[in-house]
Amino acid sequence: MAGRLAKNWKLLINPMLVAGITLGLILLEKDLGTPILMGGVFALMLLMAGARFLHLCVPGVILSPGLYYLLFGVGYRRDRMLSFLNPFATEGTTGYQLVQSFLAVGSGGWFGKGLGNSELKLEYLPAAHTDFIFSIMCEEVGLFGGSIILGFFCWLLIQGVSLARIAKTNFRSFTIFGLTCTICLQAFFNMAMAIGLLPTKGIALPFFSYGGSSVIMTLVMIGIILNLAAVDNTQNNVREDITHFKNRKK
């Protein structure tokens, strides 16, 4: 598949149309963060399938004016982008949440104030238990603890990619890779947002943010990954047992 995609870009048309329709329907609900997140996962899956980076640059350039309009053409999104570019200039209004997040992360120091000892979560930082839970964790466990959280998601990504590489079928391989990227990319987006590398958006931190639906879907994705990996492992064990049994008969 990788060779065919690299040589024939027309094979990308159908999956791009399906992804475009899906992301477009989500955009109709006035949610921009989810389409950007899922678009990133879709692009990574195409690269894994063998698409060239240039293949993705062309539609990206074509769609860039529309993305610019979505970011700066709508009032509240424009204010959010301006706050992201200079949060301290709008500290009293739209930049308040991001500035409080900076204070939480910075006040934690190397090893934090201790679990449960956060001060910014006491109604100073909005959404402290959901979108900005990483800021509170950094305040309580410091840069050291925040690095461990980041390292955990990096480890999860490496393990997921490793399982996808050894999967026996394309379906299992792409499913494992796609679900792993969905979890990890969401985590990286959330952590980047908390430290000001990305604009603020309602994206939860998997396994850490409070919220029933987010936790349930994350556990469902982990369950699917483990199940697909177990199927391959079971089949390998069965083959080894059969081979061992035949050798014993000889």
PDB file of C-alpha atoms in Angstrom:
ATOM      1  CA  MET A   1       0.000   0.000   0.000  1.00  0.00           C
ATOM      2  CA  ALA A   2       2.789   2.417   0.886  1.00  0.00           C
ATOM      3  CA  GLY A   3       4.370   2.063  -2.535  1.00  0.00           C
ATOM      4  CA  ARG A   4       1.097   2.579  -4.373  1.00  0.00           C
ATOM      5  CA  LEU A   5       0.220   5.729  -2.423  1.00  0.00           C
ATOM      6  CA  ALA A   6       3.657   7.219  -3.007  1.00  0.00           C
ATOM      7  CA  LYS A   7       3.422   6.644  -6.760  1.00  0.00           C
ATOM      8  CA  ASN A   8      -0.257   7.442  -7.365  1.00  0.00           C
ATOM      9  CA  TRP A   9      -1.666  10.450  -5.508  1.00  0.00           C
ATOM     10  CA  LYS A  10      -5.138   9.764  -6.921  1.00  0.00           C
ATOM     11  CA  LEU A  11      -5.524   6.987  -4.361  1.00  0.00           C
ATOM     12  CA  LEU A  12      -5.690   9.725  -1.707  1.00  0.00           C
ATOM     13  CA  ILE A  13      -8.811  11.351  -3.165  1.00  0.00           C
ATOM     14  CA  ASN A  14     -11.392   8.998  -1.644  1.00  0.00           C
ATOM     15  CA  PRO A  15     -10.003   8.982   1.925  1.00  0.00           C
ATOM     16  CA  MET A  16      -9.563  12.760   1.784  1.00  0.00           C
ATOM     17  CA  LEU A  17     -13.185  13.186   0.676  1.00  0.00           C
ATOM     18  CA  VAL A  18     -14.420  10.979   3.516  1.00  0.00           C
ATOM     19  CA  ALA A  19     -12.288  12.856   6.046  1.00  0.00           C
ATOM     20  CA  GLY A  20     -13.324  16.229   4.602  1.00  0.00           C
ATOM     21  CA  ILE A  21     -17.034  15.441   4.889  1.00  0.00           C
ATOM     22  CA  THR A  22     -16.615  14.161   8.444  1.00  0.00           C
ATOM     23  CA  LEU A  23     -14.598  17.170   9.591  1.00  0.00           C
ATOM     24  CA  GLY A  24     -16.967  19.528   7.772  1.00  0.00           C
ATOM     25  CA  LEU A  25     -19.963  18.152   9.677  1.00  0.00           C
ATOM     26  CA  ILE A  26     -18.133  18.741  12.953  1.00  0.00           C
ATOM     27  CA  LEU A  27     -17.315  22.302  11.859  1.00  0.00           C
ATOM     28  CA  LEU A  28     -21.025  22.936  11.357  1.00  0.00           C
ATOM     29  CA  GLU A  29     -21.370  22.470  15.117  1.00  0.00           C
ATOM     30  CA  LYS A  30     -18.988  25.450  15.555  1.00  0.00           C
ATOM     31  CA  ASP A  31     -16.302  23.236  17.055  1.00  0.00           C
ATOM     32  CA  LEU A  32     -12.861  24.003  15.611  1.00  0.00           C
ATOM     33  CA  GLY A  33     -10.624  22.146  18.054  1.00  0.00           C
ATOM     34  CA  THR A  34     -11.938  18.653  17.305  1.00  0.00           C
ATOM     35  CA  PRO A  35     -11.588  18.964  13.487  1.00  0.00           C
ATOM     36  CA  ILE A  36      -8.003  20.215  13.882  1.00  0.00           C
ATOM     37  CA  LEU A  37      -7.194  17.322  16.223  1.00  0.00           C
ATOM     38  CA  MET A  38      -8.829  14.697  14.002  1.00  0.00           C
ATOM     39  CA  GLY A  39      -7.302  16.271  10.898  1.00  0.00           C
ATOM     40  CA  GLY A  40      -3.877  15.835  12.465  1.00  0.00           C
ATOM     41  CA  VAL A  41      -4.600  12.162  13.190  1.00  0.00           C
ATOM     42  CA  PHE A  42      -5.851  11.688   9.631  1.00  0.00           C
ATOM     43  CA  ALA A  43      -2.680  13.263   8.202  1.00  0.00           C
ATOM     44  CA  LEU A  44      -0.469  11.011  10.343  1.00  0.00           C
ATOM     45  CA  MET A  45      -2.379   7.934   9.190  1.00  0.00           C
ATOM     46  CA  LEU A  46      -1.917   8.942   5.545  1.00  0.00           C
ATOM     47  CA  LEU A  47       1.814   9.373   6.124  1.00  0.00           C
ATOM     48  CA  MET A  48       1.940   5.940   7.718  1.00  0.00           C
ATOM     49  CA  ALA A  49       0.086   4.523   4.708  1.00  0.00           C
ATOM     50  CA  GLY A  50       2.827   5.818   2.429  1.00  0.00           C
ATOM     51  CA  ALA A  51       1.625   9.249   1.342  1.00  0.00           C
ATOM     52  CA  ARG A  52       4.323  11.824   0.695  1.00  0.00           C
ATOM     53  CA  PHE A  53       4.494  15.011   2.717  1.00  0.00           C
ATOM     54  CA  LEU A  54       3.993  16.991  -0.505  1.00  0.00           C
ATOM     55  CA  HIS A  55       0.669  15.222  -1.039  1.00  0.00           C
ATOM     56  CA  LEU A  56      -0.588  16.724   2.217  1.00  0.00           C
ATOM     57  CA  CYS A  57       0.938  20.162   1.628  1.00  0.00           C
ATOM     58  CA  VAL A  58      -1.154  20.789  -1.486  1.00  0.00           C
ATOM     59  CA  PRO A  59      -4.601  20.480   0.182  1.00  0.00           C
ATOM     60  CA  GLY A  60      -3.158  22.257   3.224  1.00  0.00           C
ATOM     61  CA  VAL A  61      -2.237  25.302   1.130  1.00  0.00           C
ATOM     62  CA  ILE A  62      -5.631  25.248  -0.586  1.00  0.00           C
ATOM     63  CA  LEU A  63      -7.488  25.130   2.731  1.00  0.00           C
ATOM     64  CA  SER A  64      -5.281  27.666   4.546  1.00  0.00           C
ATOM     65  CA  PRO A  65      -7.436  30.734   3.642  1.00  0.00           C
ATOM     66  CA  GLY A  66     -10.478  28.977   5.087  1.00  0.00           C
ATOM     67  CA  LEU A  67      -8.569  28.114   8.252  1.00  0.00           C
ATOM     68  CA  TYR A  68      -7.407  31.726   8.565  1.00  0.00           C
ATOM     69  CA  TYR A  69     -11.021  32.879   8.313  1.00  0.00           C
ATOM     70  CA  LEU A  70     -12.163  30.369  10.923  1.00  0.00           C
ATOM     71  CA  LEU A  71      -9.448  31.572  13.313  1.00  0.00           C
ATOM     72  CA  PHE A  72      -9.625  35.328  12.761  1.00  0.00           C
ATOM     73  CA  GLY A  73     -12.951  35.920  10.992  1.00  0.00           C
ATOM     74  CA  VAL A  74     -15.129  34.985  13.953  1.00  0.00           C
ATOM     75  CA  GLY A  75     -15.198  37.430  16.862  1.00  0.00           C
ATOM     76  CA  TYR A  76     -14.614  35.182  19.864  1.00  0.00           C
ATOM     77  CA  ARG A  77     -12.012  33.093  18.039  1.00  0.00           C
ATOM     78  CA  ARG A  78     -10.150  36.224  16.950  1.00  0.00           C
ATOM     79  CA  ASP A  79     -10.081  37.439  20.555  1.00  0.00           C
ATOM     80  CA  ARG A  80      -8.776  34.042  21.639  1.00  0.00           C
ATOM     81  CA  MET A  81      -6.017  34.110  19.023  1.00  0.00           C
ATOM     82  CA  LEU A  82      -4.975  37.640  19.996  1.00  0.00           C
ATOM     83  CA  SER A  83      -4.882  36.567  23.640  1.00  0.00           C
ATOM     84  CA  PHE A  84      -2.717  33.606  22.669  1.00  0.00           C
ATOM     85  CA  LEU A  85      -0.258  35.877  20.845  1.00  0.00           C
ATOM     86  CA  ASN A  86      -0.036  38.325  23.766  1.00  0.00           C
ATOM     87  CA  PRO A  87      -1.918  37.057  26.839  1.00  0.00           C
ATOM     88  CA  PHE A  88      -0.570  39.691  29.234  1.00  0.00           C
ATOM     89  CA  ALA A  89      -2.018  42.490  27.086  1.00  0.00           C
ATOM     90  CA  THR A  90      -5.501  41.067  27.707  1.00  0.00           C
ATOM     91  CA  GLU A  91      -4.898  39.743  31.218  1.00  0.00           C
ATOM     92  CA  GLY A  92      -8.080  41.310  32.534  1.00  0.00           C
ATOM     93  CA  THR A  93     -10.320  39.823  29.841  1.00  0.00           C
ATOM     94  CA  THR A  94      -9.700  37.003  27.356  1.00  0.00           C
ATOM     95  CA  GLY A  95      -6.098  36.411  28.431  1.00  0.00           C
ATOM     96  CA  TYR A  96      -6.942  35.839  32.094  1.00  0.00           C
ATOM     97  CA  GLN A  97      -7.166  32.049  31.885  1.00  0.00           C
ATOM     98  CA  LEU A  98      -3.847  31.626  30.091  1.00  0.00           C
ATOM     99  CA  VAL A  99      -2.031  33.989  32.467  1.00  0.00           C
ATOM    100  CA  GLN A 100      -3.361  32.044  35.460  1.00  0.00           C
ATOM    101  CA  SER A 101      -2.164  28.852  33.784  1.00  0.00           C
ATOM    102  CA  PHE A 102       1.322  30.348  33.459  1.00  0.00           C
ATOM    103  CA  LEU A 103       1.261  31.259  37.152  1.00  0.00           C
ATOM    104  CA  ALA A 104       0.250  27.719  38.100  1.00  0.00           C
ATOM    105  CA  VAL A 105       2.990  26.095  36.027  1.00  0.00           C
ATOM    106  CA  GLY A 106       5.660  28.582  37.096  1.00  0.00           C
ATOM    107  CA  SER A 107       4.842  28.541  40.805  1.00  0.00           C
ATOM    108  CA  GLY A 108       5.301  24.767  40.980  1.00  0.00           C
ATOM    109  CA  GLY A 109       9.058  25.005  40.584  1.00  0.00           C
ATOM    110  CA  TRP A 110      11.037  21.789  40.194  1.00  0.00           C
ATOM    111  CA  PHE A 111       9.077  19.505  42.530  1.00  0.00           C
ATOM    112  CA  GLY A 112       5.823  21.362  43.179  1.00  0.00           C
ATOM    113  CA  LYS A 113       3.862  22.306  46.267  1.00  0.00           C
ATOM    114  CA  GLY A 114       2.647  18.789  46.996  1.00  0.00           C
ATOM    115  CA  LEU A 115      -0.439  16.876  45.903  1.00  0.00           C
ATOM    116  CA  GLY A 116      -3.605  18.722  46.870  1.00  0.00           C
ATOM    117  CA  ASN A 117      -1.773  21.942  47.752  1.00  0.00           C
ATOM    118  CA  SER A 118      -2.548  23.895  44.591  1.00  0.00           C
ATOM    119  CA  GLU A 119      -3.681  27.461  45.205  1.00  0.00           C
ATOM    120  CA  LEU A 120      -4.661  28.364  41.629  1.00  0.00           C
ATOM    121  CA  LYS A 121      -7.365  25.683  41.523  1.00  0.00           C
ATOM    122  CA  LEU A 122      -9.273  27.547  44.250  1.00  0.00           C
ATOM    123  CA  GLU A 123     -11.443  29.452  41.737  1.00  0.00           C
ATOM    124  CA  TYR A 124      -8.496  31.398  40.296  1.00  0.00           C
ATOM    125  CA  LEU A 125      -7.933  29.228  37.218  1.00  0.00           C
ATOM    126  CA  PRO A 126     -11.150  28.448  35.297  1.00  0.00           C
ATOM    127  CA  ALA A 127     -11.587  24.823  34.159  1.00  0.00           C
ATOM    128  CA  ALA A 128      -8.787  23.771  36.498  1.00  0.00           C
ATOM    129  CA  HIS A 129     -10.157  20.222  36.772  1.00  0.00           C
ATOM    130  CA  THR A 130     -10.685  19.690  33.033  1.00  0.00           C
ATOM    131  CA  ASP A 131      -8.915  21.661  30.291  1.00  0.00           C
ATOM    132  CA  PHE A 132      -6.166  23.031  32.553  1.00  0.00           C
ATOM    133  CA  ILE A 133      -5.563  20.036  34.778  1.00  0.00           C
ATOM    134  CA  PHE A 134      -1.978  19.835  33.472  1.00  0.00           C
ATOM    135  CA  SER A 135      -1.280  23.322  34.850  1.00  0.00           C
ATOM    136  CA  ILE A 136      -2.548  22.251  38.266  1.00  0.00           C
ATOM    137  CA  MET A 137      -0.491  19.049  38.129  1.00  0.00           C
ATOM    138  CA  CYS A 138       2.616  21.094  37.353  1.00  0.00           C
ATOM    139  CA  GLU A 139       1.833  23.361  40.296  1.00  0.00           C
ATOM    140  CA  GLU A 140       1.444  20.392  42.652  1.00  0.00           C
ATOM    141  CA  VAL A 141       4.197  18.052  41.392  1.00  0.00           C
ATOM    142  CA  GLY A 142       6.440  20.573  39.636  1.00  0.00           C
ATOM    143  CA  LEU A 143       8.436  20.360  36.440  1.00  0.00           C
ATOM    144  CA  PHE A 144       9.635  16.903  37.470  1.00  0.00           C
ATOM    145  CA  GLY A 145       6.103  15.516  37.711  1.00  0.00           C
ATOM    146  CA  GLY A 146       4.989  17.312  34.554  1.00  0.00           C
ATOM    147  CA  SER A 147       7.899  15.750  32.682  1.00  0.00           C
ATOM    148  CA  ILE A 148       6.822  12.313  33.903  1.00  0.00           C
ATOM    149  CA  ILE A 149       3.306  12.930  32.558  1.00  0.00           C
ATOM    150  CA  LEU A 150       4.747  14.026  29.211  1.00  0.00           C
ATOM    151  CA  GLY A 151       7.047  11.008  29.212  1.00  0.00           C
ATOM    152  CA  PHE A 152       4.105   8.691  29.868  1.00  0.00           C
ATOM    153  CA  PHE A 153       2.321   9.834  26.716  1.00  0.00           C
ATOM    154  CA  CYS A 154       5.549   9.609  24.710  1.00  0.00           C
ATOM    155  CA  TRP A 155       5.962   6.035  25.975  1.00  0.00           C
ATOM    156  CA  LEU A 156       2.337   5.268  25.064  1.00  0.00           C
ATOM    157  CA  LEU A 157       2.906   6.625  21.554  1.00  0.00           C
ATOM    158  CA  ILE A 158       6.052   4.529  21.089  1.00  0.00           C
ATOM    159  CA  GLN A 159       4.280   1.386  22.317  1.00  0.00           C
ATOM    160  CA  GLY A 160       1.297   2.003  20.046  1.00  0.00           C
ATOM    161  CA  VAL A 161       3.488   2.546  16.992  1.00  0.00           C
ATOM    162  CA  SER A 162       5.437  -0.617  17.836  1.00  0.00           C
ATOM    163  CA  LEU A 163       2.218  -2.644  18.061  1.00  0.00           C
ATOM    164  CA  ALA A 164       0.993  -1.158  14.781  1.00  0.00           C
ATOM    165  CA  ARG A 165       4.227  -2.121  13.023  1.00  0.00           C
ATOM    166  CA  ILE A 166       3.993  -5.791  14.009  1.00  0.00           C
ATOM    167  CA  ALA A 167       0.238  -6.165  13.408  1.00  0.00           C
ATOM    168  CA  LYS A 168      -0.587  -8.891  10.895  1.00  0.00           C
ATOM    169  CA  THR A 169      -3.226  -7.016   8.872  1.00  0.00           C
ATOM    170  CA  ASN A 170      -3.577  -3.460   7.592  1.00  0.00           C
ATOM    171  CA  PHE A 171      -6.877  -3.077   9.455  1.00  0.00           C
ATOM    172  CA  ARG A 172      -5.318  -3.887  12.821  1.00  0.00           C
ATOM    173  CA  SER A 173      -2.220  -1.850  12.080  1.00  0.00           C
ATOM    174  CA  PHE A 174      -4.071   1.332  11.091  1.00  0.00           C
ATOM    175  CA  THR A 175      -6.645   0.957  13.861  1.00  0.00           C
ATOM    176  CA  ILE A 176      -3.965   0.664  16.544  1.00  0.00           C
ATOM    177  CA  PHE A 177      -1.963   3.535  15.057  1.00  0.00           C
ATOM    178  CA  GLY A 178      -4.997   5.800  14.635  1.00  0.00           C
ATOM    179  CA  LEU A 179      -6.341   5.258  18.143  1.00  0.00           C
ATOM    180  CA  THR A 180      -2.893   5.718  19.686  1.00  0.00           C
ATOM    181  CA  CYS A 181      -2.398   8.981  17.796  1.00  0.00           C
ATOM    182  CA  THR A 182      -5.867  10.169  18.838  1.00  0.00           C
ATOM    183  CA  ILE A 183      -5.039   9.732  22.527  1.00  0.00           C
ATOM    184  CA  CYS A 184      -1.486  11.071  22.391  1.00  0.00           C
ATOM    185  CA  LEU A 185      -2.129  13.984  20.033  1.00  0.00           C
ATOM    186  CA  GLN A 186      -4.995  15.083  22.268  1.00  0.00           C
ATOM    187  CA  ALA A 187      -2.655  14.960  25.253  1.00  0.00           C
ATOM    188  CA  PHE A 188       0.077  16.922  23.471  1.00  0.00           C
ATOM    189  CA  PHE A 189      -2.484  19.542  22.370  1.00  0.00           C
ATOM    190  CA  ASN A 190      -3.738  19.929  25.935  1.00  0.00           C
ATOM    191  CA  MET A 191      -0.265  20.261  27.461  1.00  0.00           C
ATOM    192  CA  ALA A 192       0.858  22.685  24.745  1.00  0.00           C
ATOM    193  CA  MET A 193      -2.243  24.786  25.393  1.00  0.00           C
ATOM    194  CA  ALA A 194      -1.538  24.895  29.133  1.00  0.00           C
ATOM    195  CA  ILE A 195       1.965  26.321  28.642  1.00  0.00           C
ATOM    196  CA  GLY A 196       0.997  28.745  25.876  1.00  0.00           C
ATOM    197  CA  LEU A 197       2.316  26.914  22.821  1.00  0.00           C
ATOM    198  CA  LEU A 198      -1.182  26.613  21.331  1.00  0.00           C
ATOM    199  CA  PRO A 199      -4.349  28.724  21.680  1.00  0.00           C
ATOM    200  CA  THR A 200      -6.732  27.744  24.451  1.00  0.00           C
ATOM    201  CA  LYS A 201      -9.378  25.237  23.430  1.00  0.00           C
ATOM    202  CA  GLY A 202     -11.617  22.787  25.249  1.00  0.00           C
ATOM    203  CA  ILE A 203      -9.493  19.655  24.759  1.00  0.00           C
ATOM    204  CA  ALA A 204      -9.215  17.304  27.723  1.00  0.00           C
ATOM    205  CA  LEU A 205      -6.061  15.583  28.958  1.00  0.00           C
ATOM    206  CA  PRO A 206      -6.669  11.811  28.626  1.00  0.00           C
ATOM    207  CA  PHE A 207      -6.626   9.836  31.913  1.00  0.00           C
ATOM    208  CA  PHE A 208      -6.283  13.038  33.978  1.00  0.00           C
ATOM    209  CA  SER A 209      -9.105  15.476  33.124  1.00  0.00           C
ATOM    210  CA  TYR A 210     -12.373  15.152  35.020  1.00  0.00           C
ATOM    211  CA  GLY A 211     -15.247  14.092  32.794  1.00  0.00           C
ATOM    212  CA  GLY A 212     -17.229  10.922  32.222  1.00  0.00           C
ATOM    213  CA  SER A 213     -17.425  10.801  28.427  1.00  0.00           C
ATOM    214  CA  SER A 214     -13.735  11.611  27.944  1.00  0.00           C
ATOM    215  CA  VAL A 215     -12.603   8.902  30.359  1.00  0.00           C
ATOM    216  CA  ILE A 216     -14.985   6.316  28.895  1.00  0.00           C
ATOM    217  CA  MET A 217     -13.894   6.931  25.297  1.00  0.00           C
ATOM    218  CA  THR A 218     -10.212   6.890  26.255  1.00  0.00           C
ATOM    219  CA  LEU A 219     -10.628   3.549  28.019  1.00  0.00           C
ATOM    220  CA  VAL A 220     -12.603   2.183  25.065  1.00  0.00           C
ATOM    221  CA  MET A 221      -9.752   3.119  22.708  1.00  0.00           C
ATOM    222  CA  ILE A 222      -7.170   1.532  25.015  1.00  0.00           C
ATOM    223  CA  GLY A 223      -9.330  -1.601  25.204  1.00  0.00           C
ATOM    224  CA  ILE A 224      -9.526  -1.858  21.409  1.00  0.00           C
ATOM    225  CA  ILE A 225      -5.750  -1.421  21.098  1.00  0.00           C
ATOM    226  CA  LEU A 226      -5.081  -4.136  23.687  1.00  0.00           C
ATOM    227  CA  ASN A 227      -7.615  -6.477  22.097  1.00  0.00           C
ATOM    228  CA  LEU A 228      -6.115  -6.158  18.621  1.00  0.00           C
ATOM    229  CA  ALA A 229      -2.624  -6.632  20.030  1.00  0.00           C
ATOM    230  CA  ALA A 230      -3.785  -9.689  21.990  1.00  0.00           C
ATOM    231  CA  VAL A 231      -5.299 -11.254  18.851  1.00  0.00           C
ATOM    232  CA  ASP A 232      -1.956 -11.062  17.047  1.00  0.00           C
ATOM    233  CA  ASN A 233      -0.108 -12.370  20.096  1.00  0.00           C
ATOM    234  CA  THR A 234      -2.572 -15.261  20.510  1.00  0.00           C
ATOM    235  CA  GLN A 235      -2.257 -16.233  16.857  1.00  0.00           C
ATOM    236  CA  ASN A 236       1.530 -16.242  17.147  1.00  0.00           C
ATOM    237  CA  ASN A 237       1.354 -18.475  20.236  1.00  0.00           C
ATOM    238  CA  VAL A 238      -1.029 -20.883  18.479  1.00  0.00           C
ATOM    239  CA  ARG A 239       1.308 -21.137  15.486  1.00  0.00           C
ATOM    240  CA  GLU A 240       4.266 -21.787  17.787  1.00  0.00           C
ATOM    241  CA  ASP A 241       2.317 -24.497  19.648  1.00  0.00           C
ATOM    242  CA  ILE A 242       1.298 -26.186  16.388  1.00  0.00           C
ATOM    243  CA  THR A 243       4.879 -26.092  15.100  1.00  0.00           C
ATOM    244  CA  HIS A 244       6.179 -27.460  18.388  1.00  0.00           C
ATOM    245  CA  PHE A 245       3.572 -30.272  18.346  1.00  0.00           C
ATOM    246  CA  LYS A 246       4.474 -31.257  14.766  1.00  0.00           C
ATOM    247  CA  ASN A 247       8.169 -31.334  15.627  1.00  0.00           C
ATOM    248  CA  ARG A 248       7.481 -33.596  18.600  1.00  0.00           C
ATOM    249  CA  LYS A 249       5.566 -36.064  16.401  1.00  0.00           C
ATOM    250  CA  LYS A 250       8.547 -36.280  14.077  1.00  0.00           C
TER     251      LYS A 250
END
